[in-house]
PDB file of C-alpha atoms in Angstrom:
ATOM      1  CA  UNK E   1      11.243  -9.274 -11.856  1.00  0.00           C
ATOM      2  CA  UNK E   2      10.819 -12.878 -10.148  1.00  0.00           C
ATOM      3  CA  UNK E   3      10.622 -15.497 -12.772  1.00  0.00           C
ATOM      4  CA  UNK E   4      10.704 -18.235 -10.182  1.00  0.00           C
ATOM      5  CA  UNK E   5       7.151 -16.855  -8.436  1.00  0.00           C
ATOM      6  CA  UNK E   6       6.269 -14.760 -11.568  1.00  0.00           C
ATOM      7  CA  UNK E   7       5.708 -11.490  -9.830  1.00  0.00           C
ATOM      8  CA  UNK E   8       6.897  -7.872 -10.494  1.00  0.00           C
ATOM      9  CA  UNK E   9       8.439  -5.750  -7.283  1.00  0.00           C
ATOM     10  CA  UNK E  10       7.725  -2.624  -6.742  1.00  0.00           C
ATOM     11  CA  UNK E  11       9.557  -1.137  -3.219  1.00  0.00           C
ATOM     12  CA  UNK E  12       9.084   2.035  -1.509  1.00  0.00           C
ATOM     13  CA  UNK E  13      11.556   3.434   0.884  1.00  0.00           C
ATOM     14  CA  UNK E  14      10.172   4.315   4.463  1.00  0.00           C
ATOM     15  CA  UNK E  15      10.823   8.552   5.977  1.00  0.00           C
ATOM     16  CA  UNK E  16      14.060   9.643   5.554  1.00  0.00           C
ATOM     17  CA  UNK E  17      14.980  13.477   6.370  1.00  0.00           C
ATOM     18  CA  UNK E  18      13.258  16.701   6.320  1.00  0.00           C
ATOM     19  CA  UNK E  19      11.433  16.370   2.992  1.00  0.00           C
ATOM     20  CA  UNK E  20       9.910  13.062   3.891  1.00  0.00           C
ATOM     21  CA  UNK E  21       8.858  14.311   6.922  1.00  0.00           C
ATOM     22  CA  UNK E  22       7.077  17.086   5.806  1.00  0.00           C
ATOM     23  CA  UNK E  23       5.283  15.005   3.426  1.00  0.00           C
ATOM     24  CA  UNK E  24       3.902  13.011   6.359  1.00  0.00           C
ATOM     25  CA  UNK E  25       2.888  15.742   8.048  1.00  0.00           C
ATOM     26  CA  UNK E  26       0.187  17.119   4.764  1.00  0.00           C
ATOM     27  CA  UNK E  27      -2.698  15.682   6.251  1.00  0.00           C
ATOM     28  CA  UNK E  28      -5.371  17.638   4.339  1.00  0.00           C
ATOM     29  CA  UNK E  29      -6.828  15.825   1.671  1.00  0.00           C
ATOM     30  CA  UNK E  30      -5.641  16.237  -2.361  1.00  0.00           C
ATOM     31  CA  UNK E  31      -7.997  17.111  -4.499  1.00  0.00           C
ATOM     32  CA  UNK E  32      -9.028  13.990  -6.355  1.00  0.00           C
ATOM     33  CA  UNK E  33      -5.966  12.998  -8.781  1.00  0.00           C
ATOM     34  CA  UNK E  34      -6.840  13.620 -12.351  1.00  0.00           C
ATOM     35  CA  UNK E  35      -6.007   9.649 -13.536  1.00  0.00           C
ATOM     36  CA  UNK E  36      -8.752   8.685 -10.756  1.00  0.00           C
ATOM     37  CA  UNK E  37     -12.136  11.357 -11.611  1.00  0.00           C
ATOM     38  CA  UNK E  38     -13.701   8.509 -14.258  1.00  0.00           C
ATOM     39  CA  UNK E  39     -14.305   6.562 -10.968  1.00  0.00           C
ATOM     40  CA  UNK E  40     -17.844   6.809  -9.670  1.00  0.00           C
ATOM     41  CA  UNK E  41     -15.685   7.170  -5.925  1.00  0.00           C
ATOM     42  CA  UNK E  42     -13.649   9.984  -6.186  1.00  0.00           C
ATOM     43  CA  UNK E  43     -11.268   9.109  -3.479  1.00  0.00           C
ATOM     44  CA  UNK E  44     -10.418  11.842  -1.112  1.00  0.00           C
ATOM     45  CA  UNK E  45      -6.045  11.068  -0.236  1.00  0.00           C
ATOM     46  CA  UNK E  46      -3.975  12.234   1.741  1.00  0.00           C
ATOM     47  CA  UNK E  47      -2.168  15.058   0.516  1.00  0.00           C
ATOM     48  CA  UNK E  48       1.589  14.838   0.951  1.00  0.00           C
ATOM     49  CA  UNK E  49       1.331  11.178  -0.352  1.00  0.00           C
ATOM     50  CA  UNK E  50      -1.115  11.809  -3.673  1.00  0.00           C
ATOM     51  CA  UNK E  51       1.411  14.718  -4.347  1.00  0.00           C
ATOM     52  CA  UNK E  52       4.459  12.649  -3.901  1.00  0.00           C
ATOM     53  CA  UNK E  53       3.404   9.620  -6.588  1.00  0.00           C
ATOM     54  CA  UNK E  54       1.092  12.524  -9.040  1.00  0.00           C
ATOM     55  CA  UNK E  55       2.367  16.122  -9.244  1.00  0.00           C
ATOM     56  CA  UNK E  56       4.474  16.503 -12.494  1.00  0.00           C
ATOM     57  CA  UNK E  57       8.161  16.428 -11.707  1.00  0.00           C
ATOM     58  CA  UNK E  58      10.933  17.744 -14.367  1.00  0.00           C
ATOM     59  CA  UNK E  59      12.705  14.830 -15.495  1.00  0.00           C
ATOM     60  CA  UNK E  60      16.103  14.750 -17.477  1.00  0.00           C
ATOM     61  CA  UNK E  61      16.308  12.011 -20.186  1.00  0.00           C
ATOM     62  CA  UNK E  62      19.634  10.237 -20.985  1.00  0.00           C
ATOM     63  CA  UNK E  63      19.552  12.534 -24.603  1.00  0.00           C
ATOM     64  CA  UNK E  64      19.360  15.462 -22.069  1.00  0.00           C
ATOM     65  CA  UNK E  65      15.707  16.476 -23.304  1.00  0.00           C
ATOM     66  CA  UNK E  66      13.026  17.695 -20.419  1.00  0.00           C
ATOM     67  CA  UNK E  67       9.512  16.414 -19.479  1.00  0.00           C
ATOM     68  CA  UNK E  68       7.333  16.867 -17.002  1.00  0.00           C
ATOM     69  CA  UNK E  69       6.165  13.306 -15.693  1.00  0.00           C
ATOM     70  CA  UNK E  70       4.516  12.022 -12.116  1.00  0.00           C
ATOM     71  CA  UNK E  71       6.406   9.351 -10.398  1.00  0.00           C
ATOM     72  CA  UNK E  72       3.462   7.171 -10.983  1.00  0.00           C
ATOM     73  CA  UNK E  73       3.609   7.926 -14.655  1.00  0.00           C
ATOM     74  CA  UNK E  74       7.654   6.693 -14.295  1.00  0.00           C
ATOM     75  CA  UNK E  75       7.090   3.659 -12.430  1.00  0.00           C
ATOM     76  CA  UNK E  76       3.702   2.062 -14.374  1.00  0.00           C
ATOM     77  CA  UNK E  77       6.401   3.226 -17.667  1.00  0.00           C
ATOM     78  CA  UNK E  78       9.398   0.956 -16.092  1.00  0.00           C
ATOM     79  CA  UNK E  79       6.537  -2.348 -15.813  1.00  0.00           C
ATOM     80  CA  UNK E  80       5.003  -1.507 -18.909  1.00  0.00           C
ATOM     81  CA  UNK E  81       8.557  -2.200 -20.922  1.00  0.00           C
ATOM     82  CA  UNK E  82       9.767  -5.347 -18.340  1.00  0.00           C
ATOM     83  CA  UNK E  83       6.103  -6.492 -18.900  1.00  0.00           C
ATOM     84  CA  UNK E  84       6.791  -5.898 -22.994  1.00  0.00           C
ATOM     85  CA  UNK E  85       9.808  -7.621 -22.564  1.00  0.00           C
ATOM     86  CA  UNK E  86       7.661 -11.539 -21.449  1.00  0.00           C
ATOM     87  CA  UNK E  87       6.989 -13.654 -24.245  1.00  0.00           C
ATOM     88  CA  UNK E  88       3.120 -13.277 -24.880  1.00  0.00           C
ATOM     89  CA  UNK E  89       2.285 -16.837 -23.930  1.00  0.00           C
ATOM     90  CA  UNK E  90       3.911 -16.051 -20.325  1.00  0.00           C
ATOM     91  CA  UNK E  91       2.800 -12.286 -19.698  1.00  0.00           C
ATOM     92  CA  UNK E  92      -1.055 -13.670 -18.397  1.00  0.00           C
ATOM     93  CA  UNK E  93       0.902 -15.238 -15.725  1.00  0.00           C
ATOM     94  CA  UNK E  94       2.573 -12.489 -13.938  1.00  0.00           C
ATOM     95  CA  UNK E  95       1.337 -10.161 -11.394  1.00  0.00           C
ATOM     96  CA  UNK E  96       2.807  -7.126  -9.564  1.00  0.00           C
ATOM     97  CA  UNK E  97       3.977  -6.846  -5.807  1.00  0.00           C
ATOM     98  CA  UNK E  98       4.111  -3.184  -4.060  1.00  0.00           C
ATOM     99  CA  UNK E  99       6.050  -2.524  -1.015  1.00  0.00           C
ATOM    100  CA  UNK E 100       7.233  -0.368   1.803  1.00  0.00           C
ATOM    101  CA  UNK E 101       7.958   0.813   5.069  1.00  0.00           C
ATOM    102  CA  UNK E 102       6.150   3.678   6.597  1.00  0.00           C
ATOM    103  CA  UNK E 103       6.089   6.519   4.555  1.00  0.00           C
ATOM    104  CA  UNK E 104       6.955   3.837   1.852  1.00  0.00           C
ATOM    105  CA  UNK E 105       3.887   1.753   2.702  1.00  0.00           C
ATOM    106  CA  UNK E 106       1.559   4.078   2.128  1.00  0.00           C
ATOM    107  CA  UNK E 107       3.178   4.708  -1.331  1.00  0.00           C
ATOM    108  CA  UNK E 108       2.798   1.261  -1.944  1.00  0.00           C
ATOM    109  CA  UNK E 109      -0.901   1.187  -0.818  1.00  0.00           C
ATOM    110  CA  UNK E 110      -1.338   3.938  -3.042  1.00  0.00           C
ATOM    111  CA  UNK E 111       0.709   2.961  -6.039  1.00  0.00           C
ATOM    112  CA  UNK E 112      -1.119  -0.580  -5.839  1.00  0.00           C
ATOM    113  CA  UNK E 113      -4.266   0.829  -6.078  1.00  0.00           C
ATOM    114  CA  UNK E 114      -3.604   3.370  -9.172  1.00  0.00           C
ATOM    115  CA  UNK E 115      -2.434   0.365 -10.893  1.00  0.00           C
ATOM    116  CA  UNK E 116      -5.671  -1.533 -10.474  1.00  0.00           C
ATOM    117  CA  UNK E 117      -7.872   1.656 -10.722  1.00  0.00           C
ATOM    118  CA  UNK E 118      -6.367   3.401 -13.901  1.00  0.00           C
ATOM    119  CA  UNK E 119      -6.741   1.683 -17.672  1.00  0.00           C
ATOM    120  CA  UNK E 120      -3.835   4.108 -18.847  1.00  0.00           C
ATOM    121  CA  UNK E 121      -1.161   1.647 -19.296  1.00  0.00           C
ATOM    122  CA  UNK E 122      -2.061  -0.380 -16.414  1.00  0.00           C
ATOM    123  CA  UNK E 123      -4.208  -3.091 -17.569  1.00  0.00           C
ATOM    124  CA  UNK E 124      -1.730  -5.413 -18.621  1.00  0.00           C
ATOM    125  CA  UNK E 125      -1.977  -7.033 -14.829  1.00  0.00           C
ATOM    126  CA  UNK E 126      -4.851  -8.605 -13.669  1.00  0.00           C
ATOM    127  CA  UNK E 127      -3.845  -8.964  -9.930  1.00  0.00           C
ATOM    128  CA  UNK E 128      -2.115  -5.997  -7.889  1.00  0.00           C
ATOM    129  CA  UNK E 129      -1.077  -6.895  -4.514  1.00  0.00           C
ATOM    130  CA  UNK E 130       0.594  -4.606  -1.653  1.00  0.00           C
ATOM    131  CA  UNK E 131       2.155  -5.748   1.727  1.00  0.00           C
ATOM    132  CA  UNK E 132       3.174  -3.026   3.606  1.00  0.00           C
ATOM    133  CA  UNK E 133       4.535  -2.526   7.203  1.00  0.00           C
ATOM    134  CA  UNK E 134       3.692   0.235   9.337  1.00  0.00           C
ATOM    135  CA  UNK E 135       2.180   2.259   6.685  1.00  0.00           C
ATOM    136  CA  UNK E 136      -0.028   5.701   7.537  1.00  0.00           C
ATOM    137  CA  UNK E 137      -3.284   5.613   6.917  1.00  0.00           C
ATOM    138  CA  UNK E 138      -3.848   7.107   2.844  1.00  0.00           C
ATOM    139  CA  UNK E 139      -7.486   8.330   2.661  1.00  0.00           C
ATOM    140  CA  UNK E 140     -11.239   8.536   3.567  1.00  0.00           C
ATOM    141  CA  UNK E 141     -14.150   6.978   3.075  1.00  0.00           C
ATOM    142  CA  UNK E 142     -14.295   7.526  -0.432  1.00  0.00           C
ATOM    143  CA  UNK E 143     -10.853   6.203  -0.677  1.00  0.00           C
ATOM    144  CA  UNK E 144     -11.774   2.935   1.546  1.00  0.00           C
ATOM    145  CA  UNK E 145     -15.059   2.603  -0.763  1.00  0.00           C
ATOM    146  CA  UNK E 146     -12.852   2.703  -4.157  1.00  0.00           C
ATOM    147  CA  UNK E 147     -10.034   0.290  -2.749  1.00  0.00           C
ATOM    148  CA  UNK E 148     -13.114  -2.391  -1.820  1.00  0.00           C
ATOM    149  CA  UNK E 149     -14.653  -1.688  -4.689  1.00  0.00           C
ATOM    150  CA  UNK E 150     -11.276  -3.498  -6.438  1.00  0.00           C
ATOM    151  CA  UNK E 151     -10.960  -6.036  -3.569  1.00  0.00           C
ATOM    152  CA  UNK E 152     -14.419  -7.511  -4.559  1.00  0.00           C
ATOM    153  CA  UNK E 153     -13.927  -7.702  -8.014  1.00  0.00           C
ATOM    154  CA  UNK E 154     -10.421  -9.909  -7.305  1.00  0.00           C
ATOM    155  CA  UNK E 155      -8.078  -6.928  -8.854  1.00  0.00           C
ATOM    156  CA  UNK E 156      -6.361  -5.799  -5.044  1.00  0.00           C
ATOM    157  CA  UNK E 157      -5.279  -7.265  -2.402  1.00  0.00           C
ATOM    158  CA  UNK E 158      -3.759  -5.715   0.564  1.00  0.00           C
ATOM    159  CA  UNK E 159      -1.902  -7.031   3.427  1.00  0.00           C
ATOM    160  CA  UNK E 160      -1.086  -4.370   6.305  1.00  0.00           C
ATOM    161  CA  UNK E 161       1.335  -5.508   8.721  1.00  0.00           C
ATOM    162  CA  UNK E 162       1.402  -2.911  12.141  1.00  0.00           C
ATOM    163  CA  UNK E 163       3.087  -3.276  15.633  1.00  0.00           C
ATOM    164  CA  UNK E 164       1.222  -3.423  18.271  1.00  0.00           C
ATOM    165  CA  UNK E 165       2.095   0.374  20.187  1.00  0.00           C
ATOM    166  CA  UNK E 166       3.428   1.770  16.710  1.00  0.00           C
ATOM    167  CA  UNK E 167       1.451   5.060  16.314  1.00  0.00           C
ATOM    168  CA  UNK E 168       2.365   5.648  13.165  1.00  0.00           C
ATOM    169  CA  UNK E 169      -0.193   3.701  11.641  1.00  0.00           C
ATOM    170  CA  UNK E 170      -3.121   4.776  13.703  1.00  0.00           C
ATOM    171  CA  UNK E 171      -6.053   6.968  13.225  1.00  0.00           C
ATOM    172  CA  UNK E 172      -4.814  10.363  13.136  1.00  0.00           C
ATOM    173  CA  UNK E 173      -7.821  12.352  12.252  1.00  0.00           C
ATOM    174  CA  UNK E 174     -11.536  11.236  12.373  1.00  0.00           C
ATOM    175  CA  UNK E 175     -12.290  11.148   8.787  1.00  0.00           C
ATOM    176  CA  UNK E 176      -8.910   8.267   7.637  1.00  0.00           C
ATOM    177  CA  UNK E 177      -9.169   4.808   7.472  1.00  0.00           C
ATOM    178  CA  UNK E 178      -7.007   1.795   7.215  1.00  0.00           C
ATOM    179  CA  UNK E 179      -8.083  -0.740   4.230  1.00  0.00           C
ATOM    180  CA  UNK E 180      -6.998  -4.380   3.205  1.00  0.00           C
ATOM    181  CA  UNK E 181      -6.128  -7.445   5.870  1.00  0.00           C
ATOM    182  CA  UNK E 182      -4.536  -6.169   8.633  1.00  0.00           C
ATOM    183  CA  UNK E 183      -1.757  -8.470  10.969  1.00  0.00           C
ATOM    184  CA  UNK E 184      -1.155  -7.035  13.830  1.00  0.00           C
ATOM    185  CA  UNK E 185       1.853  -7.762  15.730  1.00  0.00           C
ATOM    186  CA  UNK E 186       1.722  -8.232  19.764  1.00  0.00           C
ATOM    187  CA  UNK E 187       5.258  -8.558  21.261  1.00  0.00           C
ATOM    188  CA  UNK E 188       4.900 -11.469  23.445  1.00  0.00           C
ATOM    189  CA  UNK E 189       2.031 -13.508  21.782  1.00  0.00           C
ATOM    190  CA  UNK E 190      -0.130 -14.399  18.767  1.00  0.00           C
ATOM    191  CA  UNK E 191      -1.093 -11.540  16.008  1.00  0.00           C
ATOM    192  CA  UNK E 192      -4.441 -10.951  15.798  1.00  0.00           C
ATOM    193  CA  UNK E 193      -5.600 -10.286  12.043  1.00  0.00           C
ATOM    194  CA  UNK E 194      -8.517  -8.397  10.459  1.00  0.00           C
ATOM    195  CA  UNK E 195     -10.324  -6.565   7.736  1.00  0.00           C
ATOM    196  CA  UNK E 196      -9.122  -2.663   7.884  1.00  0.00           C
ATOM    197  CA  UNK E 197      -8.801  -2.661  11.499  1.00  0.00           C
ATOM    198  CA  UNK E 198      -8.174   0.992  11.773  1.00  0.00           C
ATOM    199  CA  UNK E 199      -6.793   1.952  15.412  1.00  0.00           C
ATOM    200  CA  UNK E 200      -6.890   5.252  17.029  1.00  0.00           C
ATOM    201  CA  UNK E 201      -4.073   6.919  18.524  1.00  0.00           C
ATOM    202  CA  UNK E 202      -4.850   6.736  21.641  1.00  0.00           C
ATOM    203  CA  UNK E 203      -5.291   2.558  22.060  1.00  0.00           C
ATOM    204  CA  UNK E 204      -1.463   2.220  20.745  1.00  0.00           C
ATOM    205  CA  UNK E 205      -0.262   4.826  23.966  1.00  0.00           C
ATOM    206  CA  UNK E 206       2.479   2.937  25.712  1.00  0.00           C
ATOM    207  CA  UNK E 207       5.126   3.513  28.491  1.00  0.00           C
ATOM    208  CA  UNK E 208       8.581   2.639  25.986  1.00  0.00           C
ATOM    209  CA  UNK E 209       9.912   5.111  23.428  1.00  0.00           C
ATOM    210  CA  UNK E 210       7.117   4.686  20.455  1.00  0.00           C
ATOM    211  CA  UNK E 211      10.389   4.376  17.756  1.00  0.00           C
ATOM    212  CA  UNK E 212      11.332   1.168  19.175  1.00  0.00           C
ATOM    213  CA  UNK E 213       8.141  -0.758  17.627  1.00  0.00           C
ATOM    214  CA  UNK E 214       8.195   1.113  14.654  1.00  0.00           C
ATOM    215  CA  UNK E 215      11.489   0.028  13.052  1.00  0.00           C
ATOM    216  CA  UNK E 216      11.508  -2.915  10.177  1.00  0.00           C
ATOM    217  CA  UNK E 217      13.884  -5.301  12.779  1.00  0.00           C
ATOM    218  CA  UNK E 218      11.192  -5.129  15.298  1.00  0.00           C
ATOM    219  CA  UNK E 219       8.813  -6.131  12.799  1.00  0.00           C
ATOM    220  CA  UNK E 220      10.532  -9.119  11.470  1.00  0.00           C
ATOM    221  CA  UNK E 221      11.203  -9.949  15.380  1.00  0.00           C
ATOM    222  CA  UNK E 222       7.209  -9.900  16.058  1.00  0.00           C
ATOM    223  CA  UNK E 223       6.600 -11.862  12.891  1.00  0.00           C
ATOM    224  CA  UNK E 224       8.828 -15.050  13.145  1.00  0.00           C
ATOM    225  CA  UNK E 225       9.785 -15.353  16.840  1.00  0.00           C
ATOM    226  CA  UNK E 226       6.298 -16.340  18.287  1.00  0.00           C
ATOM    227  CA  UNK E 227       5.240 -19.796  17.564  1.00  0.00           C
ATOM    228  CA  UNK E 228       1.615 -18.729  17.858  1.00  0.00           C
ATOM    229  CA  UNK E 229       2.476 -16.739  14.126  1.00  0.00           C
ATOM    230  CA  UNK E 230       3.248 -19.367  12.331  1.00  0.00           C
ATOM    231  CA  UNK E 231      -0.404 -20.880  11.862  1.00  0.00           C
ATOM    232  CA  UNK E 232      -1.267 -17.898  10.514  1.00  0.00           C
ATOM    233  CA  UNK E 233       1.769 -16.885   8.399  1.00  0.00           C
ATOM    234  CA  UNK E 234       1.295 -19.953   6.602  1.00  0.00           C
ATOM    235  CA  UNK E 235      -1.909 -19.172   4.819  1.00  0.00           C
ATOM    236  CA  UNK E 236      -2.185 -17.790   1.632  1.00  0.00           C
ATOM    237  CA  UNK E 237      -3.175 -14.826   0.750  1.00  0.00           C
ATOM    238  CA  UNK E 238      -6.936 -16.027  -0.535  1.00  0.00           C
ATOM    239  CA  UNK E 239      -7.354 -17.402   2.507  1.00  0.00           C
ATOM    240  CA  UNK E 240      -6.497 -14.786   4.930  1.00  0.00           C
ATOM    241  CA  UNK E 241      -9.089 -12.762   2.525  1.00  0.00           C
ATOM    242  CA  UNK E 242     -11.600 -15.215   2.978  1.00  0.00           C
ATOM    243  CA  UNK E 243     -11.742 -15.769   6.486  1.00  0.00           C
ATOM    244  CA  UNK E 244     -11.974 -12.221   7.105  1.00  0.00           C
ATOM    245  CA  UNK E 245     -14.301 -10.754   4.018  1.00  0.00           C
ATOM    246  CA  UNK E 246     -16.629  -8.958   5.667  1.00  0.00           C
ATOM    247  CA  UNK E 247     -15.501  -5.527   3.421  1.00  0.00           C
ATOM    248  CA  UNK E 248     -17.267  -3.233   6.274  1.00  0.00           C
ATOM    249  CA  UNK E 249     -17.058   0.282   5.674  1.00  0.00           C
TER     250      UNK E 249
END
């Protein structure tokens, strides 16, 4: 919690060992989570990430008692009581921050977007906002069409930060797409930013070992060593969604 900025943090880890890996690799689509089926959407996700934040997980309580909870379920409980905790006169001026790294920002893409999609517990925030970097792509169609659906009505923003020759936020199928603003990082001169800007595989080939423009030092390299960045770093957040708010699907 940032009293300063008034924002809630939520942060996602990027892939780290076999497990995470795996859940990568479960491209196949979930069956529609059971919070999101009152939306007229029905987003399609990818499923190693919809199982990660939504499948029930055992979960042992400091009295040693059992339940069966979703991470999602866990983490909206955690703002829900720092939320509680605001006096009410302040509690209209907060809004929540989700973030990660890879297999972390496509939890926070996710996560971001159940918060402004369900009304279970969630509603307290008006604005949801994720920045991720080099996150996977999360969904479909379906998925892109639900996300806009809460960028035009001012509930979700999304800034997606990816290196240019990082494959792990390309296109890996046909049928996923990026969503939100993305910056892309060149190495050697100005970013180039855009609505969704979903690239395949095969435009991000390159010569060098693909890990080296994937990790978060590279990224902070790209973002604050070329001058050409700055311009752009320096707008806000409305205006980066204003220049480019063309919401294609």
């Amino acid at each position: 919690k940032n009293k300063t900025n008034k924002r809630f943090t939520v942060g996602f880890r990027g892939t780290a060992g076999l497990k995470d890996i795996l859940t990568d690799g479960q491209f196949a689509f979930k069956q529609t989570p059971e919070i999101f089926k009152k939306t007229e959407y029905k987003p399609r996700i990818h499923r190693g990430f919809a199982s990660y934040l939504f499948d029930n997980r055992k979960e042992v309580r400091e009295d040693g008692t059992t339940v069966m909870r979703t991470r999602f379920d866990r983490i909206v409980a955690s703002l829900k009581d720092s939320f509680e905790e605001l006096d009410e006169d302040d509690r209209k001026n907060y809004d929540v921050c989700v973030t990660g790294h890879s297999l972390g920002g496509a939890l926070a893409n996710l996560l971001a977007y159940g918060i402004a999609e369900t009304e279970r517990d969630c509603s307290f925030f008006d604005k949801v906002l994720a920045m991720t970097f080099a996150s996977p792509v999360v969904g479909g169609k379906s998925y892109n069409e639900a996300f806009q659906a809460l960028e035009k009505q001012g509930r979700l923003r999304h800034i997606r930060i990816s290196n240019e020759s990082d494959l792990i936020p390309t296109q890996p199928y046909p049928f996923y797409t990026q969503n939100g603003v993305n910056l892309h990082l060149r190495k050697d001169k100005k970013m180039e930013y855009a609505y969704r800007n979903t690239k395949i595989v095969f435009s991000q080939l390159s010569f060098s070992n693909p890990l080296t423009h994937h990790g978060l030092e590279e990224y902070e390299n790209r973002l604050f060593s070329i001058p050409d960045n700055k311009s752009i770093l320096e707008k806000s957040i409305a205006e980066l969604y204003s220049e480019v708010r063309e919401f294609t699907n």
